[in-house]
Amino acid sequence: MNSTSVHPPTVLPVLETALVRLRDHRADDVDAMRSVWGDADGMRHLSTGVMDDTRIRRKLDQAVASAAEVPRRQYQLAACLQGEDRPVGGIRLDVEDATTGYAGVLTMARHLRGTGCATDIGWLMLKLAFADLGLGRVWSMTSLENADAVRAITRFGFSPIGETERYFPEADVTMRLVVMEVLADTWRAMPVPAGPRPGIG
């Protein structure tokens, strides 16, 4: 069972499992995130499309700036393997109001697929939303063509609530999307992630 707090943190709380940890992005994450955001195959179903170094730097600058805002409304977080500081992915949480957050798409290096990292990253994002920020609902969207992402977000506790179509100018693509949500009570009933899986690193 997961417990919750109603007191939003003034600094980013510790967000880690035995497998991964989340931290704020830094401007020097460019090289690491190039292997994630610059991976054409890994980014083909995402609304941003594949990113070059200019766009990666811009996204990291935005993450650094949003982390300094008071009150903080956006958490663009780097995902690192436990015991390491080099990002292998990222996830975003936007605070829309006192009860609702929007989860941006999880990105992760392809060689870590199937290792359990994605499930832990999603659980930590929801811990931030529900236990640390006191939100009651988080929603998200993902491409219907991205079967891996749909399966992953379902493991986080999300359930589909509808479909929509949207044009994304960054990738110059129109996507059919499934809209999903998870409530705080659902997250509280989820098991806390277990220890590290074999074959990570």
PDB file of C-alpha atoms in Angstrom, residues 77-182:
ATOM      1  CA  LEU A  77      12.597  14.854 -14.618  1.00  0.00           C
ATOM      2  CA  ALA A  78      15.587  12.784 -15.664  1.00  0.00           C
ATOM      3  CA  ALA A  79      15.499   9.049 -14.970  1.00  0.00           C
ATOM      4  CA  CYS A  80      18.782   7.463 -13.896  1.00  0.00           C
ATOM      5  CA  LEU A  81      19.695   3.914 -12.969  1.00  0.00           C
ATOM      6  CA  GLN A  82      20.194   3.557  -9.238  1.00  0.00           C
ATOM      7  CA  GLY A  83      23.761   4.456  -8.264  1.00  0.00           C
ATOM      8  CA  GLU A  84      24.367   6.389 -11.499  1.00  0.00           C
ATOM      9  CA  ASP A  85      23.876  10.033 -12.487  1.00  0.00           C
ATOM     10  CA  ARG A  86      23.684   9.746 -16.289  1.00  0.00           C
ATOM     11  CA  PRO A  87      20.055   9.918 -17.475  1.00  0.00           C
ATOM     12  CA  VAL A  88      18.663   6.973 -19.403  1.00  0.00           C
ATOM     13  CA  GLY A  89      15.222   8.526 -19.875  1.00  0.00           C
ATOM     14  CA  GLY A  90      12.784  11.095 -18.611  1.00  0.00           C
ATOM     15  CA  ILE A  91       9.208  11.818 -17.643  1.00  0.00           C
ATOM     16  CA  ARG A  92       7.138  14.973 -17.100  1.00  0.00           C
ATOM     17  CA  LEU A  93       4.383  15.935 -14.683  1.00  0.00           C
ATOM     18  CA  ASP A  94       2.436  19.176 -15.144  1.00  0.00           C
ATOM     19  CA  VAL A  95       0.350  20.453 -12.230  1.00  0.00           C
ATOM     20  CA  GLU A  96      -2.856  21.776 -13.789  1.00  0.00           C
ATOM     21  CA  ASP A  97      -4.698  22.756 -10.612  1.00  0.00           C
ATOM     22  CA  ALA A  98      -4.983  21.754  -6.952  1.00  0.00           C
ATOM     23  CA  THR A  99      -6.318  18.287  -7.778  1.00  0.00           C
ATOM     24  CA  THR A 100      -5.193  17.370 -11.298  1.00  0.00           C
ATOM     25  CA  GLY A 101      -1.912  16.679 -13.056  1.00  0.00           C
ATOM     26  CA  TYR A 102      -0.968  15.760 -16.615  1.00  0.00           C
ATOM     27  CA  ALA A 103       1.721  13.115 -17.177  1.00  0.00           C
ATOM     28  CA  GLY A 104       3.885  13.645 -20.222  1.00  0.00           C
ATOM     29  CA  VAL A 105       5.109  10.651 -22.169  1.00  0.00           C
ATOM     30  CA  LEU A 106       7.828   8.518 -20.595  1.00  0.00           C
ATOM     31  CA  THR A 107      10.991   8.248 -22.673  1.00  0.00           C
ATOM     32  CA  MET A 108      13.672   5.642 -22.053  1.00  0.00           C
ATOM     33  CA  ALA A 109      16.763   4.240 -23.742  1.00  0.00           C
ATOM     34  CA  ARG A 110      15.778   1.301 -25.927  1.00  0.00           C
ATOM     35  CA  HIS A 111      18.262  -1.137 -24.360  1.00  0.00           C
ATOM     36  CA  LEU A 112      16.354  -0.866 -21.062  1.00  0.00           C
ATOM     37  CA  ARG A 113      13.009  -1.979 -22.462  1.00  0.00           C
ATOM     38  CA  GLY A 114      11.678  -5.016 -20.644  1.00  0.00           C
ATOM     39  CA  THR A 115      13.881  -4.460 -17.583  1.00  0.00           C
ATOM     40  CA  GLY A 116      11.198  -3.048 -15.285  1.00  0.00           C
ATOM     41  CA  CYS A 117      12.622   0.487 -15.420  1.00  0.00           C
ATOM     42  CA  ALA A 118       9.523   1.952 -17.072  1.00  0.00           C
ATOM     43  CA  THR A 119       7.198   0.615 -14.373  1.00  0.00           C
ATOM     44  CA  ASP A 120       9.379   2.061 -11.609  1.00  0.00           C
ATOM     45  CA  ILE A 121       9.667   5.441 -13.356  1.00  0.00           C
ATOM     46  CA  GLY A 122       5.898   5.608 -13.730  1.00  0.00           C
ATOM     47  CA  TRP A 123       5.350   4.636 -10.096  1.00  0.00           C
ATOM     48  CA  LEU A 124       7.743   7.368  -8.940  1.00  0.00           C
ATOM     49  CA  MET A 125       6.016   9.989 -11.079  1.00  0.00           C
ATOM     50  CA  LEU A 126       2.703   9.035  -9.467  1.00  0.00           C
ATOM     51  CA  LYS A 127       4.306   9.101  -6.014  1.00  0.00           C
ATOM     52  CA  LEU A 128       5.303  12.696  -6.723  1.00  0.00           C
ATOM     53  CA  ALA A 129       1.780  13.517  -7.895  1.00  0.00           C
ATOM     54  CA  PHE A 130      -0.218  11.806  -5.174  1.00  0.00           C
ATOM     55  CA  ALA A 131       1.998  11.400  -2.107  1.00  0.00           C
ATOM     56  CA  ASP A 132       4.125  14.531  -2.391  1.00  0.00           C
ATOM     57  CA  LEU A 133       1.882  17.042  -4.200  1.00  0.00           C
ATOM     58  CA  GLY A 134      -1.446  15.784  -2.862  1.00  0.00           C
ATOM     59  CA  LEU A 135      -3.165  15.581  -6.263  1.00  0.00           C
ATOM     60  CA  GLY A 136      -6.241  13.400  -6.717  1.00  0.00           C
ATOM     61  CA  ARG A 137      -6.059  12.594 -10.435  1.00  0.00           C
ATOM     62  CA  VAL A 138      -3.439  12.322 -13.167  1.00  0.00           C
ATOM     63  CA  TRP A 139      -4.299  11.972 -16.841  1.00  0.00           C
ATOM     64  CA  SER A 140      -2.228  11.342 -19.947  1.00  0.00           C
ATOM     65  CA  MET A 141      -2.421  10.618 -23.656  1.00  0.00           C
ATOM     66  CA  THR A 142      -0.501   8.258 -25.894  1.00  0.00           C
ATOM     67  CA  SER A 143      -0.654   7.195 -29.517  1.00  0.00           C
ATOM     68  CA  LEU A 144      -2.915   4.255 -30.240  1.00  0.00           C
ATOM     69  CA  GLU A 145      -0.156   2.984 -32.540  1.00  0.00           C
ATOM     70  CA  ASN A 146       2.327   2.883 -29.668  1.00  0.00           C
ATOM     71  CA  ALA A 147       1.322  -0.467 -28.177  1.00  0.00           C
ATOM     72  CA  ASP A 148       4.367  -0.580 -25.870  1.00  0.00           C
ATOM     73  CA  ALA A 149       3.461   2.767 -24.311  1.00  0.00           C
ATOM     74  CA  VAL A 150      -0.182   1.788 -23.880  1.00  0.00           C
ATOM     75  CA  ARG A 151       0.867  -1.401 -22.067  1.00  0.00           C
ATOM     76  CA  ALA A 152       3.375   0.497 -19.915  1.00  0.00           C
ATOM     77  CA  ILE A 153       0.976   3.214 -18.839  1.00  0.00           C
ATOM     78  CA  THR A 154      -1.629   0.563 -18.012  1.00  0.00           C
ATOM     79  CA  ARG A 155       0.894  -1.029 -15.650  1.00  0.00           C
ATOM     80  CA  PHE A 156       1.163   2.345 -13.907  1.00  0.00           C
ATOM     81  CA  GLY A 157      -2.541   2.024 -13.023  1.00  0.00           C
ATOM     82  CA  PHE A 158      -4.013   4.172 -15.815  1.00  0.00           C
ATOM     83  CA  SER A 159      -7.350   3.253 -17.400  1.00  0.00           C
ATOM     84  CA  PRO A 160      -8.653   4.481 -20.783  1.00  0.00           C
ATOM     85  CA  ILE A 161     -11.414   7.103 -20.683  1.00  0.00           C
ATOM     86  CA  GLY A 162     -11.668   8.084 -24.353  1.00  0.00           C
ATOM     87  CA  GLU A 163      -9.936   8.789 -27.639  1.00  0.00           C
ATOM     88  CA  THR A 164      -9.040  11.967 -29.490  1.00  0.00           C
ATOM     89  CA  GLU A 165      -7.090  13.191 -32.495  1.00  0.00           C
ATOM     90  CA  ARG A 166      -4.515  15.962 -32.342  1.00  0.00           C
ATOM     91  CA  TYR A 167      -1.993  17.650 -34.619  1.00  0.00           C
ATOM     92  CA  PHE A 168       1.525  18.105 -33.201  1.00  0.00           C
ATOM     93  CA  PRO A 169       3.517  20.761 -35.076  1.00  0.00           C
ATOM     94  CA  GLU A 170       6.907  19.752 -33.615  1.00  0.00           C
ATOM     95  CA  ALA A 171       6.697  16.382 -35.339  1.00  0.00           C
ATOM     96  CA  ASP A 172       4.362  17.640 -38.106  1.00  0.00           C
ATOM     97  CA  VAL A 173       2.064  14.705 -37.502  1.00  0.00           C
ATOM     98  CA  THR A 174      -1.560  14.059 -36.618  1.00  0.00           C
ATOM     99  CA  MET A 175      -2.029  11.288 -34.078  1.00  0.00           C
ATOM    100  CA  ARG A 176      -4.965   9.244 -32.885  1.00  0.00           C
ATOM    101  CA  LEU A 177      -4.605   9.164 -29.099  1.00  0.00           C
ATOM    102  CA  VAL A 178      -6.026   7.210 -26.207  1.00  0.00           C
ATOM    103  CA  VAL A 179      -6.798   9.373 -23.172  1.00  0.00           C
ATOM    104  CA  MET A 180      -6.142   7.666 -19.840  1.00  0.00           C
ATOM    105  CA  GLU A 181      -6.356   8.543 -16.155  1.00  0.00           C
ATOM    106  CA  VAL A 182      -5.389   7.193 -12.748  1.00  0.00           C
TER     107      VAL A 182
END
